[in-house]
Coordinates of C-alpha atoms and ligand atoms in Angstrom, one line a residue:
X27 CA -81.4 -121.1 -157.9
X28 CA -82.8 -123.8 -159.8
X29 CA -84.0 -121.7 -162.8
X30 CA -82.0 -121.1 -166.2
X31 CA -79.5 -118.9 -166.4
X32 CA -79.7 -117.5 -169.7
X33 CA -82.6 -114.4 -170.1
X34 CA -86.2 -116.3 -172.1
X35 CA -85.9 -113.1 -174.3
X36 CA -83.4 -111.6 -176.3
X37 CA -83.1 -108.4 -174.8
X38 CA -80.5 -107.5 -176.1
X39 CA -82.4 -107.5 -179.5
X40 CA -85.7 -106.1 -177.5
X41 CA -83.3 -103.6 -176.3
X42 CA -82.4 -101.9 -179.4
X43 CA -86.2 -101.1 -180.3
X44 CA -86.2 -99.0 -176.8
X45 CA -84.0 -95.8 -177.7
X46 CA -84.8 -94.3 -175.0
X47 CA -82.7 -96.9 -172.6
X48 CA -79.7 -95.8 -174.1
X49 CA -79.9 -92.6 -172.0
X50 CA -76.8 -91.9 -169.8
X51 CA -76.8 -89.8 -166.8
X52 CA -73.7 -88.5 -165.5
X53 CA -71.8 -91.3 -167.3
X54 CA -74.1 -94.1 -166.0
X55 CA -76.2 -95.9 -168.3
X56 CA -80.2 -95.7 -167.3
X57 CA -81.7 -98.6 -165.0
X58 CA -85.2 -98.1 -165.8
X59 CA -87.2 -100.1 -163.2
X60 CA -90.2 -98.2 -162.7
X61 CA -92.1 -100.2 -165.6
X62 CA -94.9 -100.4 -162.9
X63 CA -95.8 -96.9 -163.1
X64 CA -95.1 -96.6 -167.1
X65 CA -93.4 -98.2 -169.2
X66 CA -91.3 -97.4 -172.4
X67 CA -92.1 -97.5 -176.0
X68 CA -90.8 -99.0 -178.2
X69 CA -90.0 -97.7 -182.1
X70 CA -92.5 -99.6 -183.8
X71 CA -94.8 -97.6 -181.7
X72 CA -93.2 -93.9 -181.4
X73 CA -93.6 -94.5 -185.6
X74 CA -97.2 -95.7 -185.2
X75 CA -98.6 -92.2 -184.2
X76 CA -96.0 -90.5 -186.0
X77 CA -97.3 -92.6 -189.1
X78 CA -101.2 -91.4 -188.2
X79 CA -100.4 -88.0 -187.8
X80 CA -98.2 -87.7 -191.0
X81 CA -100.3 -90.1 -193.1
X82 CA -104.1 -90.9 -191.9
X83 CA -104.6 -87.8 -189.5
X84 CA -108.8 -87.3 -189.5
X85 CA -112.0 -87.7 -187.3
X86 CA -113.7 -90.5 -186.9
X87 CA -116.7 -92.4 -187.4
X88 CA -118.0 -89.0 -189.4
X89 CA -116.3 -88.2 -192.1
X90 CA -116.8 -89.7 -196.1
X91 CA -113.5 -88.5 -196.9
X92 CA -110.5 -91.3 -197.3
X93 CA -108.5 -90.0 -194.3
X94 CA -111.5 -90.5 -192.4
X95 CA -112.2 -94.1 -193.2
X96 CA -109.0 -95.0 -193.0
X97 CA -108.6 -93.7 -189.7
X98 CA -112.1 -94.9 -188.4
X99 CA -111.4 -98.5 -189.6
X100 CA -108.0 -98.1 -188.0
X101 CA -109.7 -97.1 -184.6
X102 CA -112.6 -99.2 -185.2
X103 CA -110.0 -102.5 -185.9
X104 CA -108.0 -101.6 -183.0
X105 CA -111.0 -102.3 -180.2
X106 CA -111.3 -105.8 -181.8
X107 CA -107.5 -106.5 -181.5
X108 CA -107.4 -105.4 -178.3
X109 CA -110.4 -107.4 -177.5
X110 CA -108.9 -110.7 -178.8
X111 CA -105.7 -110.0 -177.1
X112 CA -107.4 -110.1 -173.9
X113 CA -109.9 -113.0 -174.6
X114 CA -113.5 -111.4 -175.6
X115 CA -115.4 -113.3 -177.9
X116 CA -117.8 -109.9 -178.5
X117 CA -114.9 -108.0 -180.3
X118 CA -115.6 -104.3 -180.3
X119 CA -118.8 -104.5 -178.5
X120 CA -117.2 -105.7 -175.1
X121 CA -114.2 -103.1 -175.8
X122 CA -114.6 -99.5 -174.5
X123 CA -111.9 -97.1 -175.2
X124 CA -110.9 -94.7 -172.3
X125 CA -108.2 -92.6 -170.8
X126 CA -106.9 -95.1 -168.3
X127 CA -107.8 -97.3 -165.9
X128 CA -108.4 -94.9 -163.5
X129 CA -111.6 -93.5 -165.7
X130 CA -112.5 -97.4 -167.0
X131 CA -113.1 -97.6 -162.8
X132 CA -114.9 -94.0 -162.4
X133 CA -117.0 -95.1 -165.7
X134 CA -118.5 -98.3 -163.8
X135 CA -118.9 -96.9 -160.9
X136 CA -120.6 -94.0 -162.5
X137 CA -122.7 -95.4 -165.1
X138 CA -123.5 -99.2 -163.0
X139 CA -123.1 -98.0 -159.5
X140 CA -124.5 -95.4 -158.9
X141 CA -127.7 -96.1 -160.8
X142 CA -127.6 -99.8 -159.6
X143 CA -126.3 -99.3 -156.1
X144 CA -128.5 -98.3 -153.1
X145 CA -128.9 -98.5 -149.0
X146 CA -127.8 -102.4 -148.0
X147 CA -125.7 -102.8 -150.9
X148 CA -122.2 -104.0 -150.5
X149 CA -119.0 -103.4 -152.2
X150 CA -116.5 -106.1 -151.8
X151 CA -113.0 -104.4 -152.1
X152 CA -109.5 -106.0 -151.2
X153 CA -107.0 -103.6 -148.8
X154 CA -104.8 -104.3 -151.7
X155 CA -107.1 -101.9 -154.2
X156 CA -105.5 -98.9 -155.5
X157 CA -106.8 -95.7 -155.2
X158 CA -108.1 -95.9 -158.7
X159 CA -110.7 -98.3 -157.2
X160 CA -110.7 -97.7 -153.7
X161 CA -111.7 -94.0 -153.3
X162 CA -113.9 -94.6 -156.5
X163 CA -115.7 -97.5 -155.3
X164 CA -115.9 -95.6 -151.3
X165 CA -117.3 -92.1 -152.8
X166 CA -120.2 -93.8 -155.1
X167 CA -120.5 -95.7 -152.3
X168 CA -121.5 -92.7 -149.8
X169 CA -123.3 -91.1 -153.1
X170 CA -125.4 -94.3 -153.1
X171 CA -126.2 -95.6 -149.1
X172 CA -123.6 -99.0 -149.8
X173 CA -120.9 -99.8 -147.9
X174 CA -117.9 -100.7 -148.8
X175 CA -116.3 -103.7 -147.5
X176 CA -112.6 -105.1 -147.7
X177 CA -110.8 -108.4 -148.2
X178 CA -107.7 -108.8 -145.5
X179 CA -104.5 -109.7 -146.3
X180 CA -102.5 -112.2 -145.0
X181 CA -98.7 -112.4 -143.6
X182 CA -97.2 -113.6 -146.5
X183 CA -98.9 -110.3 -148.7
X184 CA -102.0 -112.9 -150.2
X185 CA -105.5 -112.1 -149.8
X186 CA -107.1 -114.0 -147.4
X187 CA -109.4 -116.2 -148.5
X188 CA -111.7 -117.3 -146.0
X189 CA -112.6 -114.0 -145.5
X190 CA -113.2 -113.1 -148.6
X191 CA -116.1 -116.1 -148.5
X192 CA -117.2 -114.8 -145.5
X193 CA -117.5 -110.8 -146.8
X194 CA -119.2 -112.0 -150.2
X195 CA -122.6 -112.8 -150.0
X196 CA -126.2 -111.8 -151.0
X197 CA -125.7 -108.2 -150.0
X198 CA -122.7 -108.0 -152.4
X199 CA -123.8 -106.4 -155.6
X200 CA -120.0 -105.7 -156.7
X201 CA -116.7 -107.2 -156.2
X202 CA -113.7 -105.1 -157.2
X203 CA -110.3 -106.7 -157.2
X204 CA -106.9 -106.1 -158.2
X205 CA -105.5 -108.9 -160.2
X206 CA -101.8 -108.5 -159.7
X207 CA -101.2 -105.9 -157.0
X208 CA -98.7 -102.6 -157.8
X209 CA -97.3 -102.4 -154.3
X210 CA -97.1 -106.1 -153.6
X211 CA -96.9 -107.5 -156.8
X212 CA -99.4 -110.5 -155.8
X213 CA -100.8 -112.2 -158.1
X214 CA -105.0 -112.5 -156.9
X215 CA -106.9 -115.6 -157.5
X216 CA -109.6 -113.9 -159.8
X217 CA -110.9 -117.0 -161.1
X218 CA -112.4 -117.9 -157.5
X219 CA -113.1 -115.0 -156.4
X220 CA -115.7 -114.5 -160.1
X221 CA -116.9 -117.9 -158.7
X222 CA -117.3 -116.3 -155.0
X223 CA -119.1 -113.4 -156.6
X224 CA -121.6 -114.7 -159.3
X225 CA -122.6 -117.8 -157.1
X226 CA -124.1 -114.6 -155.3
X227 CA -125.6 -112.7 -158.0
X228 CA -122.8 -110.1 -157.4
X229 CA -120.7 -108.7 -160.1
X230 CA -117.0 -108.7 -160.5
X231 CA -114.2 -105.8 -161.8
X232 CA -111.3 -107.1 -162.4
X233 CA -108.4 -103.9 -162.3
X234 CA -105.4 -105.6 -164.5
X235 CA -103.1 -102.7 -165.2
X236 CA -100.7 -104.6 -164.0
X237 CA -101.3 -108.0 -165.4
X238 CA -102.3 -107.4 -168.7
X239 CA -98.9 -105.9 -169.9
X240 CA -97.0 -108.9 -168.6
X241 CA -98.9 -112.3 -169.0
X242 CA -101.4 -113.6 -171.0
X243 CA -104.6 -112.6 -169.5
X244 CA -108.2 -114.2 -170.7
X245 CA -111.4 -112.5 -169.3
X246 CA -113.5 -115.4 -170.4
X247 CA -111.8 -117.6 -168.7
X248 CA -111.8 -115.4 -165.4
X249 CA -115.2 -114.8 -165.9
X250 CA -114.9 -111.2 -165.2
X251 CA -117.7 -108.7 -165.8
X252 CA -115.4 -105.8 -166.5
X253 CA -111.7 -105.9 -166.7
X254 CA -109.9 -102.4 -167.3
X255 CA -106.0 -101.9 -167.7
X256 CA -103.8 -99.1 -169.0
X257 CA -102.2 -98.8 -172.3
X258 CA -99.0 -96.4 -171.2
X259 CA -98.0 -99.8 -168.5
X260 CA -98.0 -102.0 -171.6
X261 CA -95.5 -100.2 -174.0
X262 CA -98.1 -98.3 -175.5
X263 CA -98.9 -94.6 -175.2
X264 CA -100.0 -92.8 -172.6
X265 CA -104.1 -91.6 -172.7
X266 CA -105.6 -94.7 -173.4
X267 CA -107.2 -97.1 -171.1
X268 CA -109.4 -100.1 -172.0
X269 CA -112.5 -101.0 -170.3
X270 CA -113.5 -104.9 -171.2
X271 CA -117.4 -105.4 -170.1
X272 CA -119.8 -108.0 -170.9
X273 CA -121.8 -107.4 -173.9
X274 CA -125.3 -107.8 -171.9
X275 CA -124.3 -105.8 -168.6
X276 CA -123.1 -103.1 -171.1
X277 CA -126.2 -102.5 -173.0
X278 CA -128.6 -102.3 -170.0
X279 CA -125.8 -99.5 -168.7
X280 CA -126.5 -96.2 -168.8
X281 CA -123.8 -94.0 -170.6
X282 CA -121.4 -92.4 -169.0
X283 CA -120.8 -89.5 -171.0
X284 CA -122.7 -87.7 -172.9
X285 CA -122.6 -85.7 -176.1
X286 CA -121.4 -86.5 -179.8
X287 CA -120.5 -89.8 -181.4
X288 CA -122.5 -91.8 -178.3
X289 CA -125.8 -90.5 -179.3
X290 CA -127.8 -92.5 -182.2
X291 CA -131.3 -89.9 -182.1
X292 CA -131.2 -86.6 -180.7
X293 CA -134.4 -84.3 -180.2
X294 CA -135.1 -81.2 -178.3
X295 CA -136.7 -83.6 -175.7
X296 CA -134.6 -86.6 -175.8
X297 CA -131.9 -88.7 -177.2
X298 CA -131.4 -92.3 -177.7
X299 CA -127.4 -94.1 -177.7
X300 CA -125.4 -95.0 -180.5
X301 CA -124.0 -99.1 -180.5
X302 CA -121.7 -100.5 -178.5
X303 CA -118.9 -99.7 -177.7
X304 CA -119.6 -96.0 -178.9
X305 CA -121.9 -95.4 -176.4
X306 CA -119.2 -95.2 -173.9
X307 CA -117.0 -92.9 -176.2
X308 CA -118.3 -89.7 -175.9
X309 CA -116.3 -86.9 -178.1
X310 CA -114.0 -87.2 -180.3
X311 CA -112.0 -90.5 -179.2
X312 CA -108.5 -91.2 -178.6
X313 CA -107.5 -91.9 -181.6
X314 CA -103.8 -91.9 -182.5
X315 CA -103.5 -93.8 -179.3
X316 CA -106.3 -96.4 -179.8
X317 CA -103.9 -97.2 -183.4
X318 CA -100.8 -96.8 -181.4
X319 CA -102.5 -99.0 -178.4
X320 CA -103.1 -101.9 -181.0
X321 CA -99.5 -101.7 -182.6
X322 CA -98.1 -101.8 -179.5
X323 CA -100.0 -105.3 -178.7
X324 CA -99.3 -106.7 -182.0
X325 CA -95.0 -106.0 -181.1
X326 CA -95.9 -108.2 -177.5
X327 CA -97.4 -110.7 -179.2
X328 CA -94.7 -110.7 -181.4
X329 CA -92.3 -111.1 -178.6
X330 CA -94.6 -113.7 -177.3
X331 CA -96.7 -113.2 -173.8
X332 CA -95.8 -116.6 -172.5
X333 CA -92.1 -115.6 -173.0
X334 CA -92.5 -111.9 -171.3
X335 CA -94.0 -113.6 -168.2
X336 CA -91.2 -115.9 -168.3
X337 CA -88.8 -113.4 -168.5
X338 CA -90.2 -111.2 -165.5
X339 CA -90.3 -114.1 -163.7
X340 CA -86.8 -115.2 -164.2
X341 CA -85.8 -111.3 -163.1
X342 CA -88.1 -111.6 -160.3
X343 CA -86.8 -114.5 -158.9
X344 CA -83.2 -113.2 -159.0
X345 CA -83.9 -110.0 -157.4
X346 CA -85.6 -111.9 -154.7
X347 CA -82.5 -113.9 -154.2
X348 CA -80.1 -111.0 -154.1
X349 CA -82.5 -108.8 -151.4
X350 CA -82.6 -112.0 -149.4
X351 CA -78.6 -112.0 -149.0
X352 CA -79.3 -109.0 -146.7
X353 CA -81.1 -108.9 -143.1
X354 CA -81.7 -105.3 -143.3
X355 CA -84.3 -105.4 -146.2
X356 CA -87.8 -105.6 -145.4
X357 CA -89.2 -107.4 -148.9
X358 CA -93.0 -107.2 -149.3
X359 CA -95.3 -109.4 -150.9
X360 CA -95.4 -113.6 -151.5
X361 CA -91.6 -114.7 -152.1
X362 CA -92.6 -117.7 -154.7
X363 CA -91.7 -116.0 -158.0
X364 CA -94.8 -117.6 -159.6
X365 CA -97.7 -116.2 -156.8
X366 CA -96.2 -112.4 -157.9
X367 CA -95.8 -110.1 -160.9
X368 CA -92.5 -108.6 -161.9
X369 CA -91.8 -105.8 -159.2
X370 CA -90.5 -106.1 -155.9
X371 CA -91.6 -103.2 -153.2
X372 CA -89.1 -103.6 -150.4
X373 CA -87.4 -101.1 -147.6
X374 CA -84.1 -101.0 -146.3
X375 CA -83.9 -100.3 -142.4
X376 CA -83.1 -97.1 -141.3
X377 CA -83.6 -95.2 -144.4
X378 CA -86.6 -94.0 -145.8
X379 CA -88.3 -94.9 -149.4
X380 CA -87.6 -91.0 -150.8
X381 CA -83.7 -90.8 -150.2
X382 CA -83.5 -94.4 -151.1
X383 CA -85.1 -93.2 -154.3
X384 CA -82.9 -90.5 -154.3
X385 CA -79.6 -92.2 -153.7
X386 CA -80.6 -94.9 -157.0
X387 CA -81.3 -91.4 -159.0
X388 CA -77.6 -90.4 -158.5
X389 CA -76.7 -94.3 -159.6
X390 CA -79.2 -93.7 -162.9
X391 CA -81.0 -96.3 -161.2
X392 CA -85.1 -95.5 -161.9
X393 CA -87.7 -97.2 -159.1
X394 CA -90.6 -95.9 -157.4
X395 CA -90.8 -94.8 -153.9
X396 CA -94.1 -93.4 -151.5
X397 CA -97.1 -94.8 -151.3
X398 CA -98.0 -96.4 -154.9
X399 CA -101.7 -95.1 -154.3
X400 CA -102.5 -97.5 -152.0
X401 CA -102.0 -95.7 -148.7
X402 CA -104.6 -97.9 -146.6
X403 CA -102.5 -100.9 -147.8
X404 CA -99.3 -99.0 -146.6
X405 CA -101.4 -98.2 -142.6
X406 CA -101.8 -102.0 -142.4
X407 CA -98.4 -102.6 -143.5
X408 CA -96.8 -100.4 -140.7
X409 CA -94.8 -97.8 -143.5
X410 CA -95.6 -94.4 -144.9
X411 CA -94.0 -95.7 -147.4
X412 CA -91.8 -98.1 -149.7
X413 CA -89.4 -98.3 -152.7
X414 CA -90.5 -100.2 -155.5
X415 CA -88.5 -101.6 -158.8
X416 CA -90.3 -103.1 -161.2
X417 CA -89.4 -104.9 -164.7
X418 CA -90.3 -105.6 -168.4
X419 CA -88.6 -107.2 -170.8
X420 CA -86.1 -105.3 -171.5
X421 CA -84.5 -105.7 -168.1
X422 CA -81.7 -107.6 -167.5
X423 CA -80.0 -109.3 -164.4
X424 CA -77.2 -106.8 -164.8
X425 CA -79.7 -103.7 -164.2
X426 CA -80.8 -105.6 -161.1
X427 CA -77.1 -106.1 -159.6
X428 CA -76.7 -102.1 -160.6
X429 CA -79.6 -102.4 -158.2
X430 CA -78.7 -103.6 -155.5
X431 CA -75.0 -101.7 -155.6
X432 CA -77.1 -98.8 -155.1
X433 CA -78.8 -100.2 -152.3
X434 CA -75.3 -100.6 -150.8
X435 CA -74.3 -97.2 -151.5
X436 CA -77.6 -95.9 -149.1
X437 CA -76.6 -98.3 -146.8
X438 CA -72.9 -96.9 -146.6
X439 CA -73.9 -93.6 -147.0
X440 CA -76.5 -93.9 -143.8
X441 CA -74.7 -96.0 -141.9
Ligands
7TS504 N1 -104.6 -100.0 -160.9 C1 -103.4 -100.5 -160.6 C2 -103.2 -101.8 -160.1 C3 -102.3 -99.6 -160.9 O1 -101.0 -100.1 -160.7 C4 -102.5 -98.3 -161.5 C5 -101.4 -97.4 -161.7 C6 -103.8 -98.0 -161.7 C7 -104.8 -98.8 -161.4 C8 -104.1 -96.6 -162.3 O2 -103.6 -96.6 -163.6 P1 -103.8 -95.3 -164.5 O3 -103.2 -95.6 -165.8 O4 -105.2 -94.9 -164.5 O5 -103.0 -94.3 -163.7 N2 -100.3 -97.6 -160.9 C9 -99.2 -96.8 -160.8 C10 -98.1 -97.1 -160.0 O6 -98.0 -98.1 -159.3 N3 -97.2 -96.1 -160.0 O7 -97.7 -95.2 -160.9 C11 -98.9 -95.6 -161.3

């Protein structure tokens, strides 16, 4: 196979910060390879909010109490870890706290496009988007006279490239791209494609939820305008999201929110906004999971991004290999371990995605089947639907062979 044999991580060590994979289910021990759609926490970060709530517990930004500034410098620190951990020079200012990625999209499209946005426009999308930025992008886009526009893909699962040069161009005020895609598990080439889109005054939004949590990621070095990702998909808790946006191109936005902690002046007749990045936190924030969110990147940088990739790579490359022993599975997506993230979306003939699904429950074997929000990607593939694992670094090459026995089980059982 031409790649080590012996797992980059210790996950057997990893492993024991993870309670929850000790969970048995009718005697068999839990697969959990649905990492793509969350993954788990770990006890350094279960502690974390149990720490604020039992220790720190106050509002923020507003209070002169010592809970209060311990838990606003807290918050306040944790946009400007998560801002380095991703590569952005501006600390807190280019850091914007929100639910998910799902509302870092909505709060560009809502706050840039559909003030910026009007008849003649174009939004460059790939047919790889997920819903989070497809229907976002395609209803501000009907709000606003644009029209949306999308990237094909080629046999091999890649984004074509040449028409991507020949969709971008001086109508394009707004490329949106996945960078590493959660039905596919293509990596994109974000780099050209910011080159693509600035050489034509267009911006770029970069969706990493699922990049972010498994290799080191650096918007400067991408060049991206805004980059948003989830903090639930990176062993952190669910309810946070970041949004990562230029310092300049945020302060000419407009806010998305309104009402307290964004505002700086309020009269009767108007109000002015508060700094960045509390302009775009209106309310009050997220906070246990903002301090959760940045103890949860301090424990992967512990680990060591580099060595995470590795590791999903190395698991990647194995399930690849044991799928390919068998003519019956459809696999989807580039097969070179290093063009793709660490899931696999595949189908076996003859039996759809849901009992498949079904048949790995009864084996305690966790994927994903349906859609994966990206039903247009799904009409061009030919399939309602597909079954999906997906890995972190607490996966091991055993979990994938309990994997595929389950596979064989469906197969048997449908023959
Ligand atoms: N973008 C991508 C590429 C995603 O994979 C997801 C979630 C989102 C955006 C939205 O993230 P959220 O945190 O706002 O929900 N993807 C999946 C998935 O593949 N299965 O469940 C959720």
């Amino acid at each position: 196979m031409g790649v080590q044999e012996s797992a980059p991580l210790d996950v057997e060590r990893i492993r024991e910060d993870f309670p929850i994979l000790e969970r048995e289910f009718d005697g068999n021990r839990l697969v959990y390879l649905d990492n793509a759609a969350t993954t788990q926490t770990p006890n350094q970060v279960i502690d974390a909010i149990s720490d604020y709530y039992r220790a720190t517990n106050a509002n923020v930004h507003r209070g002169i109490h010592h809970l209060s500034q311990e838990a606003s410098i807290a918050y306040e620190e944790a946009h400007d870890n998560v801002a380095r951990f991703v590569g952005a020079s501006g600390e807190r200012e280019e850091m914007v706290f929100t639910k998910n990625t799902t509302e870092a999209e909505n709060l560009v499209a809502y706050a840039w496009g559909l003030n910026e946005l009007k008849e003649g426009d174009e939004v460059v999308l790939t047919q790889m988007e997920h819903h989070a930025s497809l229907v976002t992008w395609q209803q501000i886009a009907k709000r606003t006279g644009a029209e949306v526009k999308y990237i094909g893909i080629t046999e091999e699962g890649e984004l074509d490239m040449e028409h991507a040069r020949e969709l971008i161009g001086e109508d394009t005020r707004m490329v949106s791209v996945v960078h590493v895609s959660n039905a596919l598990g293509t990596i994109n080439p974000v780099e050209e494609l910011a080159d693509l889109a600035h050489a034509d005054d267009s911006l770029i939004f970069v969706d990493g939820a699922q990049a972010v949590p498994n290799r080191p990621v650096d918007v400067e070095a991408i060049d991206a305008d805004f980059y948003a990702f989830s903090g639930h998909k990176m062993a952190g808790p669910t309810g946070i999201g970041c949004l990562y946006g230029k310092k300049e191109i945020l302060e000419e936005m407009e806010p998305f929110l309104y009402g307290g902690e964004m505002i700086r002046k309020v009269t009767f007749e108007d109000s002015t906004w508060n700094d960045l990045p509390w302009k775009f936190e209106a309310g009050t924030p997220l906070i246990a999971q903002g301090i959760a969110l940045d103890r949860a990147i301090e424990y992967l940088e512990d680990v060591g991004m580099d060595r995470i990739r590795a590791h999903e790579e190395w698991l990647t490359e194995y399930a690849i290999d044991r799928f390919e022993e068998f003519d019956d599975i459809d696999l989807y997506g580039p097969r070179d371990p290093e063009k793709r993230g660490g899931l696999v979306g595949f189908n076996l003939d003859g039996v759809h995605a849901h009992d498949l699904a079904s048949i790995m429950n009864d084996h305690a074997v966790a994927i994903r089947a349906g859609d994966h929000c990206t039903q247009p990607l799904h009409d061009e593939l030919g399939t309602a639907a597909s079954a999906r694992a997906s890995f972190y670094l607490y996966n091991t090459r055993e979990e994938v062979d309990r994997l595929i026995d389950a596979i064989d089980d469906a197969r048997q059982l449908f023959a």
